[in-house]
Short mmCIF file of N, CA and C in Angstrom, two decimals:
data_model
loop_
_atom_site.label_atom_id
_atom_site.label_comp_id
_atom_site.label_asym_id
_atom_site.label_seq_id
_atom_site.Cartn_x
_atom_site.Cartn_y
_atom_site.Cartn_z
N UNK A 2 129.23 62.07 110.32
CA UNK A 2 129.31 61.92 111.76
C UNK A 2 130.10 60.67 112.06
N UNK A 3 130.87 60.76 113.09
CA UNK A 3 131.69 59.62 113.46
C UNK A 3 131.46 59.30 114.94
N UNK A 4 131.21 58.03 115.24
CA UNK A 4 130.99 57.67 116.64
C UNK A 4 132.30 57.74 117.41
N UNK A 5 132.23 58.27 118.61
CA UNK A 5 133.40 58.32 119.48
C UNK A 5 133.57 57.03 120.25
N UNK A 6 132.46 56.34 120.47
CA UNK A 6 132.53 55.07 121.19
C UNK A 6 133.14 54.01 120.27
N UNK A 7 133.95 53.13 120.84
CA UNK A 7 134.60 52.10 120.03
C UNK A 7 133.60 51.13 119.43
N UNK A 8 132.76 50.55 120.26
CA UNK A 8 131.81 49.57 119.78
C UNK A 8 130.47 49.80 120.47
N UNK A 9 129.63 50.57 119.86
CA UNK A 9 128.31 50.83 120.43
C UNK A 9 127.37 49.70 120.03
N UNK A 10 126.69 49.14 120.99
CA UNK A 10 125.71 48.11 120.69
C UNK A 10 124.35 48.76 120.55
N UNK A 11 123.37 47.95 120.19
CA UNK A 11 122.01 48.45 119.98
C UNK A 11 121.46 49.16 121.21
N UNK A 12 121.78 48.66 122.40
CA UNK A 12 121.19 49.22 123.62
C UNK A 12 122.02 50.31 124.25
N UNK A 13 123.21 50.50 123.80
CA UNK A 13 124.08 51.50 124.39
C UNK A 13 123.93 52.85 123.70
N UNK A 14 124.43 53.84 124.36
CA UNK A 14 124.46 55.18 123.83
C UNK A 14 125.83 55.39 123.19
N UNK A 15 125.88 56.26 122.20
CA UNK A 15 127.16 56.57 121.56
C UNK A 15 127.27 58.08 121.39
N UNK A 16 128.49 58.56 121.45
CA UNK A 16 128.75 59.98 121.26
C UNK A 16 129.12 60.20 119.80
N UNK A 17 128.56 61.25 119.23
CA UNK A 17 128.79 61.56 117.82
C UNK A 17 129.19 63.02 117.66
N UNK A 18 129.92 63.28 116.60
CA UNK A 18 130.22 64.64 116.20
C UNK A 18 129.49 64.86 114.87
N UNK A 19 128.62 65.84 114.84
CA UNK A 19 127.81 66.12 113.65
C UNK A 19 128.24 67.47 113.09
N UNK A 20 128.42 67.53 111.78
CA UNK A 20 128.66 68.81 111.11
C UNK A 20 127.36 69.16 110.39
N UNK A 21 126.72 70.22 110.86
CA UNK A 21 125.42 70.65 110.32
C UNK A 21 125.60 71.38 109.00
N UNK A 22 124.48 71.66 108.33
CA UNK A 22 124.57 72.36 107.04
C UNK A 22 125.03 73.82 107.19
N UNK A 23 125.05 74.33 108.40
CA UNK A 23 125.60 75.67 108.64
C UNK A 23 127.11 75.60 108.86
N UNK A 24 127.65 74.38 108.79
CA UNK A 24 129.06 74.07 108.95
C UNK A 24 129.56 74.15 110.38
N UNK A 25 128.64 74.28 111.34
CA UNK A 25 129.02 74.23 112.75
C UNK A 25 129.06 72.78 113.19
N UNK A 26 129.96 72.50 114.10
CA UNK A 26 130.13 71.15 114.62
C UNK A 26 129.45 71.06 115.98
N UNK A 27 128.78 69.94 116.21
CA UNK A 27 128.08 69.75 117.48
C UNK A 27 128.36 68.33 117.98
N UNK A 28 128.60 68.21 119.27
CA UNK A 28 128.84 66.91 119.89
C UNK A 28 127.57 66.51 120.64
N UNK A 29 127.13 65.28 120.41
CA UNK A 29 125.91 64.84 121.07
C UNK A 29 125.94 63.35 121.32
N UNK A 30 125.03 62.93 122.16
CA UNK A 30 124.88 61.51 122.48
C UNK A 30 123.55 61.04 121.92
N UNK A 31 123.57 59.89 121.28
CA UNK A 31 122.35 59.31 120.74
C UNK A 31 122.13 57.93 121.34
N UNK A 32 120.88 57.62 121.57
CA UNK A 32 120.51 56.33 122.15
C UNK A 32 119.63 55.58 121.15
N UNK A 33 119.42 54.31 121.41
CA UNK A 33 118.49 53.54 120.61
C UNK A 33 119.16 52.69 119.55
N UNK A 34 118.33 52.03 118.74
CA UNK A 34 118.86 51.16 117.69
C UNK A 34 119.75 51.92 116.71
N UNK A 35 120.74 51.24 116.19
CA UNK A 35 121.70 51.87 115.28
C UNK A 35 121.03 52.47 114.06
N UNK A 36 120.03 51.79 113.50
CA UNK A 36 119.37 52.32 112.30
C UNK A 36 118.64 53.63 112.62
N UNK A 37 118.08 53.75 113.83
CA UNK A 37 117.42 55.00 114.23
C UNK A 37 118.45 56.10 114.41
N UNK A 38 119.59 55.77 114.96
CA UNK A 38 120.65 56.77 115.14
C UNK A 38 121.16 57.25 113.78
N UNK A 39 121.31 56.34 112.84
CA UNK A 39 121.79 56.72 111.50
C UNK A 39 120.80 57.70 110.85
N UNK A 40 119.51 57.40 110.99
CA UNK A 40 118.49 58.30 110.43
C UNK A 40 118.55 59.66 111.12
N UNK A 41 118.65 59.67 112.43
CA UNK A 41 118.71 60.92 113.19
C UNK A 41 119.93 61.74 112.79
N UNK A 42 121.07 61.09 112.61
CA UNK A 42 122.28 61.80 112.19
C UNK A 42 122.11 62.42 110.82
N UNK A 43 121.48 61.71 109.92
CA UNK A 43 121.22 62.26 108.58
C UNK A 43 120.34 63.50 108.68
N UNK A 44 119.32 63.43 109.51
CA UNK A 44 118.43 64.58 109.68
C UNK A 44 119.18 65.77 110.27
N UNK A 45 120.01 65.53 111.26
CA UNK A 45 120.76 66.61 111.91
C UNK A 45 121.73 67.28 110.95
N UNK A 46 122.35 66.49 110.06
CA UNK A 46 123.29 67.07 109.09
C UNK A 46 122.60 68.01 108.11
N UNK A 47 121.31 67.81 107.90
CA UNK A 47 120.58 68.58 106.89
C UNK A 47 119.99 69.87 107.42
N UNK A 48 120.24 70.19 108.67
CA UNK A 48 119.68 71.44 109.22
C UNK A 48 120.74 72.19 110.01
N UNK A 49 120.49 73.45 110.29
CA UNK A 49 121.46 74.23 111.06
C UNK A 49 121.56 73.73 112.50
N UNK A 50 122.65 74.07 113.14
CA UNK A 50 122.84 73.71 114.54
C UNK A 50 121.82 74.45 115.42
N UNK A 51 121.75 74.05 116.66
CA UNK A 51 120.78 74.63 117.59
C UNK A 51 120.95 76.15 117.71
N UNK A 52 122.20 76.62 117.83
CA UNK A 52 122.44 78.07 117.97
C UNK A 52 122.00 78.84 116.73
N UNK A 53 122.28 78.31 115.55
CA UNK A 53 121.88 78.99 114.30
C UNK A 53 120.36 78.99 114.15
N UNK A 54 119.70 77.90 114.55
CA UNK A 54 118.24 77.86 114.50
C UNK A 54 117.65 78.92 115.41
N UNK A 55 118.17 79.01 116.63
CA UNK A 55 117.67 80.00 117.58
C UNK A 55 117.88 81.43 117.07
N UNK A 56 119.04 81.70 116.52
CA UNK A 56 119.34 83.03 115.98
C UNK A 56 118.38 83.37 114.84
N UNK A 57 118.10 82.39 113.99
CA UNK A 57 117.18 82.61 112.87
C UNK A 57 115.77 82.93 113.37
N UNK A 58 115.31 82.16 114.36
CA UNK A 58 113.98 82.41 114.92
C UNK A 58 113.90 83.77 115.61
N UNK A 59 114.96 84.15 116.31
CA UNK A 59 114.98 85.44 116.97
C UNK A 59 114.91 86.56 115.94
N UNK A 60 115.61 86.40 114.83
CA UNK A 60 115.57 87.41 113.77
C UNK A 60 114.18 87.52 113.16
N UNK A 61 113.54 86.37 112.92
CA UNK A 61 112.17 86.37 112.39
C UNK A 61 111.22 87.06 113.36
N UNK A 62 111.36 86.75 114.64
CA UNK A 62 110.49 87.35 115.65
C UNK A 62 110.71 88.86 115.75
N UNK A 63 111.97 89.29 115.70
CA UNK A 63 112.27 90.72 115.76
C UNK A 63 111.69 91.45 114.55
N UNK A 64 111.83 90.86 113.38
CA UNK A 64 111.27 91.46 112.16
C UNK A 64 109.76 91.57 112.26
N UNK A 65 109.12 90.53 112.75
CA UNK A 65 107.65 90.54 112.90
C UNK A 65 107.23 91.62 113.90
N UNK A 66 108.00 91.78 114.98
CA UNK A 66 107.68 92.81 115.98
C UNK A 66 107.76 94.21 115.38
N UNK A 67 108.80 94.47 114.60
CA UNK A 67 108.96 95.79 113.96
C UNK A 67 107.83 96.04 112.96
N UNK A 68 107.53 95.04 112.14
CA UNK A 68 106.46 95.20 111.15
C UNK A 68 105.10 95.39 111.82
N UNK A 69 104.87 94.70 112.92
CA UNK A 69 103.62 94.86 113.66
C UNK A 69 103.50 96.28 114.20
N UNK A 70 104.59 96.81 114.70
CA UNK A 70 104.60 98.19 115.19
C UNK A 70 104.31 99.17 114.06
N UNK A 71 104.96 98.96 112.91
CA UNK A 71 104.75 99.84 111.76
C UNK A 71 103.31 99.76 111.25
N UNK A 72 102.68 98.59 111.38
CA UNK A 72 101.29 98.42 110.95
C UNK A 72 100.29 98.91 111.99
N UNK A 73 100.79 99.40 113.12
CA UNK A 73 99.91 99.92 114.15
C UNK A 73 99.23 98.85 115.00
N UNK A 74 99.77 97.66 115.02
CA UNK A 74 99.19 96.60 115.84
C UNK A 74 99.56 96.84 117.31
N UNK A 75 98.67 96.47 118.22
CA UNK A 75 98.97 96.68 119.64
C UNK A 75 100.09 95.76 120.13
N UNK A 76 100.71 96.17 121.22
CA UNK A 76 101.76 95.38 121.84
C UNK A 76 101.12 94.14 122.46
N UNK A 77 101.79 93.01 122.32
CA UNK A 77 101.27 91.76 122.88
C UNK A 77 101.58 91.67 124.37
N UNK A 78 100.70 90.99 125.10
CA UNK A 78 100.92 90.76 126.52
C UNK A 78 101.28 89.30 126.75
N UNK A 79 102.17 89.07 127.69
CA UNK A 79 102.62 87.72 128.03
C UNK A 79 104.07 87.78 128.46
N UNK A 80 104.65 86.62 128.65
CA UNK A 80 106.06 86.58 129.02
C UNK A 80 106.91 87.00 127.82
N UNK A 81 108.16 87.40 128.05
CA UNK A 81 109.01 87.77 126.91
C UNK A 81 109.13 86.66 125.86
N UNK A 82 109.25 85.42 126.30
CA UNK A 82 109.35 84.31 125.35
C UNK A 82 108.07 84.13 124.55
N UNK A 83 106.91 84.27 125.24
CA UNK A 83 105.62 84.13 124.56
C UNK A 83 105.43 85.25 123.53
N UNK A 84 105.71 86.48 123.94
CA UNK A 84 105.46 87.59 123.02
C UNK A 84 106.39 87.54 121.81
N UNK A 85 107.63 87.10 122.01
CA UNK A 85 108.55 87.00 120.88
C UNK A 85 108.05 85.98 119.87
N UNK A 86 107.62 84.82 120.35
CA UNK A 86 107.13 83.76 119.47
C UNK A 86 105.80 84.16 118.83
N UNK A 87 104.93 84.76 119.62
CA UNK A 87 103.59 85.13 119.14
C UNK A 87 103.65 86.20 118.05
N UNK A 88 104.66 87.05 118.06
CA UNK A 88 104.78 88.09 117.02
C UNK A 88 104.82 87.47 115.63
N UNK A 89 105.63 86.43 115.47
CA UNK A 89 105.73 85.77 114.16
C UNK A 89 104.43 85.08 113.79
N UNK A 90 103.82 84.44 114.77
CA UNK A 90 102.55 83.75 114.51
C UNK A 90 101.48 84.76 114.11
N UNK A 91 101.39 85.87 114.87
CA UNK A 91 100.39 86.90 114.57
C UNK A 91 100.61 87.45 113.17
N UNK A 92 101.84 87.73 112.84
CA UNK A 92 102.16 88.29 111.51
C UNK A 92 101.68 87.34 110.41
N UNK A 93 102.00 86.05 110.55
CA UNK A 93 101.63 85.07 109.55
C UNK A 93 100.12 84.93 109.43
N UNK A 94 99.43 84.81 110.56
CA UNK A 94 97.98 84.60 110.52
C UNK A 94 97.23 85.82 110.01
N UNK A 95 97.66 87.01 110.39
CA UNK A 95 96.99 88.22 109.89
C UNK A 95 97.22 88.36 108.39
N UNK A 96 98.43 88.07 107.94
CA UNK A 96 98.72 88.13 106.50
C UNK A 96 97.86 87.13 105.74
N UNK A 97 97.74 85.91 106.26
CA UNK A 97 96.91 84.90 105.61
C UNK A 97 95.44 85.29 105.62
N UNK A 98 94.96 85.82 106.73
CA UNK A 98 93.56 86.23 106.83
C UNK A 98 93.27 87.37 105.88
N UNK A 99 94.18 88.31 105.80
CA UNK A 99 94.02 89.45 104.89
C UNK A 99 93.97 88.97 103.43
N UNK A 100 94.84 88.03 103.08
CA UNK A 100 94.84 87.48 101.72
C UNK A 100 93.55 86.73 101.43
N UNK A 101 93.05 86.01 102.41
CA UNK A 101 91.80 85.27 102.24
C UNK A 101 90.64 86.23 101.98
N UNK A 102 90.59 87.32 102.75
CA UNK A 102 89.53 88.31 102.58
C UNK A 102 89.66 89.01 101.23
N UNK A 103 90.88 89.32 100.82
CA UNK A 103 91.09 89.96 99.52
C UNK A 103 90.64 89.05 98.38
N UNK A 104 90.93 87.75 98.49
CA UNK A 104 90.49 86.80 97.46
C UNK A 104 88.97 86.71 97.46
N UNK A 105 88.38 86.73 98.62
CA UNK A 105 86.92 86.67 98.72
C UNK A 105 86.30 87.94 98.11
N UNK A 106 86.94 89.08 98.34
CA UNK A 106 86.43 90.35 97.81
C UNK A 106 86.48 90.39 96.29
N UNK A 107 87.43 89.66 95.70
CA UNK A 107 87.56 89.64 94.24
C UNK A 107 86.48 88.79 93.59
N UNK A 108 85.82 87.98 94.36
CA UNK A 108 84.75 87.12 93.85
C UNK A 108 83.51 87.99 93.57
N UNK A 109 82.94 87.93 92.35
CA UNK A 109 81.78 88.76 92.02
C UNK A 109 80.59 88.54 92.96
N UNK A 110 80.47 87.35 93.50
CA UNK A 110 79.37 87.08 94.42
C UNK A 110 79.49 87.90 95.71
N UNK A 111 80.72 88.19 96.11
CA UNK A 111 80.93 88.97 97.34
C UNK A 111 80.43 90.39 97.17
N UNK A 112 80.49 90.91 95.95
CA UNK A 112 80.02 92.27 95.70
C UNK A 112 78.50 92.36 95.76
N UNK A 113 77.85 91.22 95.58
CA UNK A 113 76.40 91.18 95.68
C UNK A 113 75.94 91.16 97.14
N UNK A 114 76.84 90.77 98.03
CA UNK A 114 76.52 90.69 99.46
C UNK A 114 77.52 91.53 100.26
N UNK A 115 77.39 92.85 100.27
CA UNK A 115 78.35 93.69 100.99
C UNK A 115 78.38 93.42 102.50
N UNK A 116 77.29 92.88 103.04
CA UNK A 116 77.27 92.60 104.48
C UNK A 116 78.27 91.49 104.84
N UNK A 117 78.50 90.55 103.91
CA UNK A 117 79.46 89.48 104.17
C UNK A 117 80.87 90.06 104.24
N UNK A 118 81.19 90.96 103.31
CA UNK A 118 82.51 91.59 103.33
C UNK A 118 82.68 92.44 104.59
N UNK A 119 81.63 93.12 105.00
CA UNK A 119 81.69 93.92 106.21
C UNK A 119 81.96 93.03 107.42
N UNK A 120 81.31 91.85 107.44
CA UNK A 120 81.53 90.91 108.54
C UNK A 120 82.99 90.44 108.58
N UNK A 121 83.55 90.05 107.42
CA UNK A 121 84.94 89.59 107.39
C UNK A 121 85.90 90.70 107.79
N UNK A 122 85.65 91.92 107.33
CA UNK A 122 86.52 93.03 107.70
C UNK A 122 86.44 93.34 109.19
N UNK A 123 85.24 93.23 109.77
CA UNK A 123 85.10 93.44 111.22
C UNK A 123 85.86 92.37 111.99
N UNK A 124 85.80 91.16 111.50
CA UNK A 124 86.55 90.08 112.16
C UNK A 124 88.05 90.30 112.05
N UNK A 125 88.49 90.79 110.90
CA UNK A 125 89.92 91.08 110.73
C UNK A 125 90.36 92.16 111.72
N UNK A 126 89.55 93.18 111.89
CA UNK A 126 89.88 94.23 112.85
C UNK A 126 89.92 93.70 114.27
N UNK A 127 88.99 92.80 114.61
CA UNK A 127 89.01 92.17 115.94
C UNK A 127 90.28 91.34 116.10
N UNK A 128 90.68 90.66 115.04
CA UNK A 128 91.90 89.86 115.07
C UNK A 128 93.11 90.75 115.29
N UNK A 129 93.14 91.87 114.62
CA UNK A 129 94.26 92.81 114.75
C UNK A 129 94.36 93.38 116.18
N UNK A 130 93.25 93.45 116.90
CA UNK A 130 93.25 93.99 118.26
C UNK A 130 93.59 92.94 119.33
N UNK A 131 93.72 91.68 118.95
CA UNK A 131 94.01 90.61 119.91
C UNK A 131 95.42 90.80 120.46
N UNK A 132 95.54 90.94 121.79
CA UNK A 132 96.84 91.24 122.40
C UNK A 132 97.42 90.11 123.24
N UNK A 133 96.71 89.03 123.41
CA UNK A 133 97.20 87.94 124.25
C UNK A 133 98.17 87.05 123.46
N UNK A 134 99.42 87.04 123.89
CA UNK A 134 100.42 86.20 123.22
C UNK A 134 100.02 84.73 123.29
N UNK A 135 99.48 84.31 124.43
CA UNK A 135 99.11 82.89 124.56
C UNK A 135 97.97 82.54 123.60
N UNK A 136 97.07 83.49 123.32
CA UNK A 136 95.99 83.24 122.35
C UNK A 136 96.58 82.97 120.98
N UNK A 137 97.54 83.79 120.57
CA UNK A 137 98.18 83.61 119.27
C UNK A 137 98.90 82.27 119.19
N UNK A 138 99.59 81.91 120.27
CA UNK A 138 100.31 80.63 120.28
C UNK A 138 99.32 79.47 120.19
N UNK A 139 98.22 79.57 120.92
CA UNK A 139 97.22 78.50 120.90
C UNK A 139 96.56 78.33 119.53
N UNK A 140 96.51 79.38 118.72
CA UNK A 140 95.85 79.32 117.41
C UNK A 140 96.83 79.12 116.25
N UNK A 141 98.08 78.88 116.54
CA UNK A 141 99.13 78.86 115.51
C UNK A 141 98.90 77.85 114.40
N UNK A 142 98.22 76.75 114.65
CA UNK A 142 98.01 75.74 113.62
C UNK A 142 96.66 75.81 112.94
N UNK A 143 95.89 76.83 113.26
CA UNK A 143 94.53 76.93 112.72
C UNK A 143 94.51 77.68 111.39
N UNK A 144 93.43 77.47 110.66
CA UNK A 144 93.26 78.16 109.37
C UNK A 144 92.90 79.62 109.63
N UNK A 145 93.17 80.49 108.65
CA UNK A 145 92.80 81.90 108.81
C UNK A 145 91.30 82.07 109.06
N UNK A 146 90.49 81.27 108.39
CA UNK A 146 89.04 81.38 108.56
C UNK A 146 88.64 81.05 110.00
N UNK A 147 89.22 80.02 110.56
CA UNK A 147 88.92 79.64 111.94
C UNK A 147 89.38 80.73 112.90
N UNK A 148 90.58 81.24 112.68
CA UNK A 148 91.11 82.29 113.55
C UNK A 148 90.25 83.55 113.48
N UNK A 149 89.78 83.89 112.28
CA UNK A 149 88.92 85.06 112.15
C UNK A 149 87.60 84.85 112.92
N UNK A 150 87.07 83.66 112.87
CA UNK A 150 85.85 83.35 113.60
C UNK A 150 86.09 83.42 115.10
N UNK A 151 87.23 82.91 115.55
CA UNK A 151 87.55 82.93 116.98
C UNK A 151 87.82 84.33 117.50
N UNK A 152 88.27 85.20 116.63
CA UNK A 152 88.64 86.56 117.07
C UNK A 152 87.46 87.34 117.63
N UNK A 153 86.26 87.00 117.20
CA UNK A 153 85.09 87.74 117.68
C UNK A 153 84.36 87.00 118.79
N UNK A 154 84.80 85.81 119.13
CA UNK A 154 84.09 85.07 120.18
C UNK A 154 84.68 85.34 121.54
#
């Protein structure tokens, strides 16, 4: 990245041209101390540009929507932006919850308590029926176990 400003001081803003790892060029203005700007420029060079990031996320969301449809999951309710984002979150959390239940089922102790497995499977089904996009977005950072518990409350 090269500053366009001739002599940027610590308190001034400077214009930079950054070439991202996707090889797209982006022009931006950075403020703050020079050492912070240098760090920010390094970070920006190591990731795709804004347009490539958005395209990647849209592709992930579209794939999640198609897979959810194929799995028979209900359509999510919410704004178009919420439902697009929530599709990927739902896909990830249901996959994680399913894997957690499968690992639990492989434990010999789980076979001694079939009611526990029935409870987890019922919670998974309740999770699969959750249609609120905002609910999925709100639970995006939670563990599968927590999300399964919340699905029935």
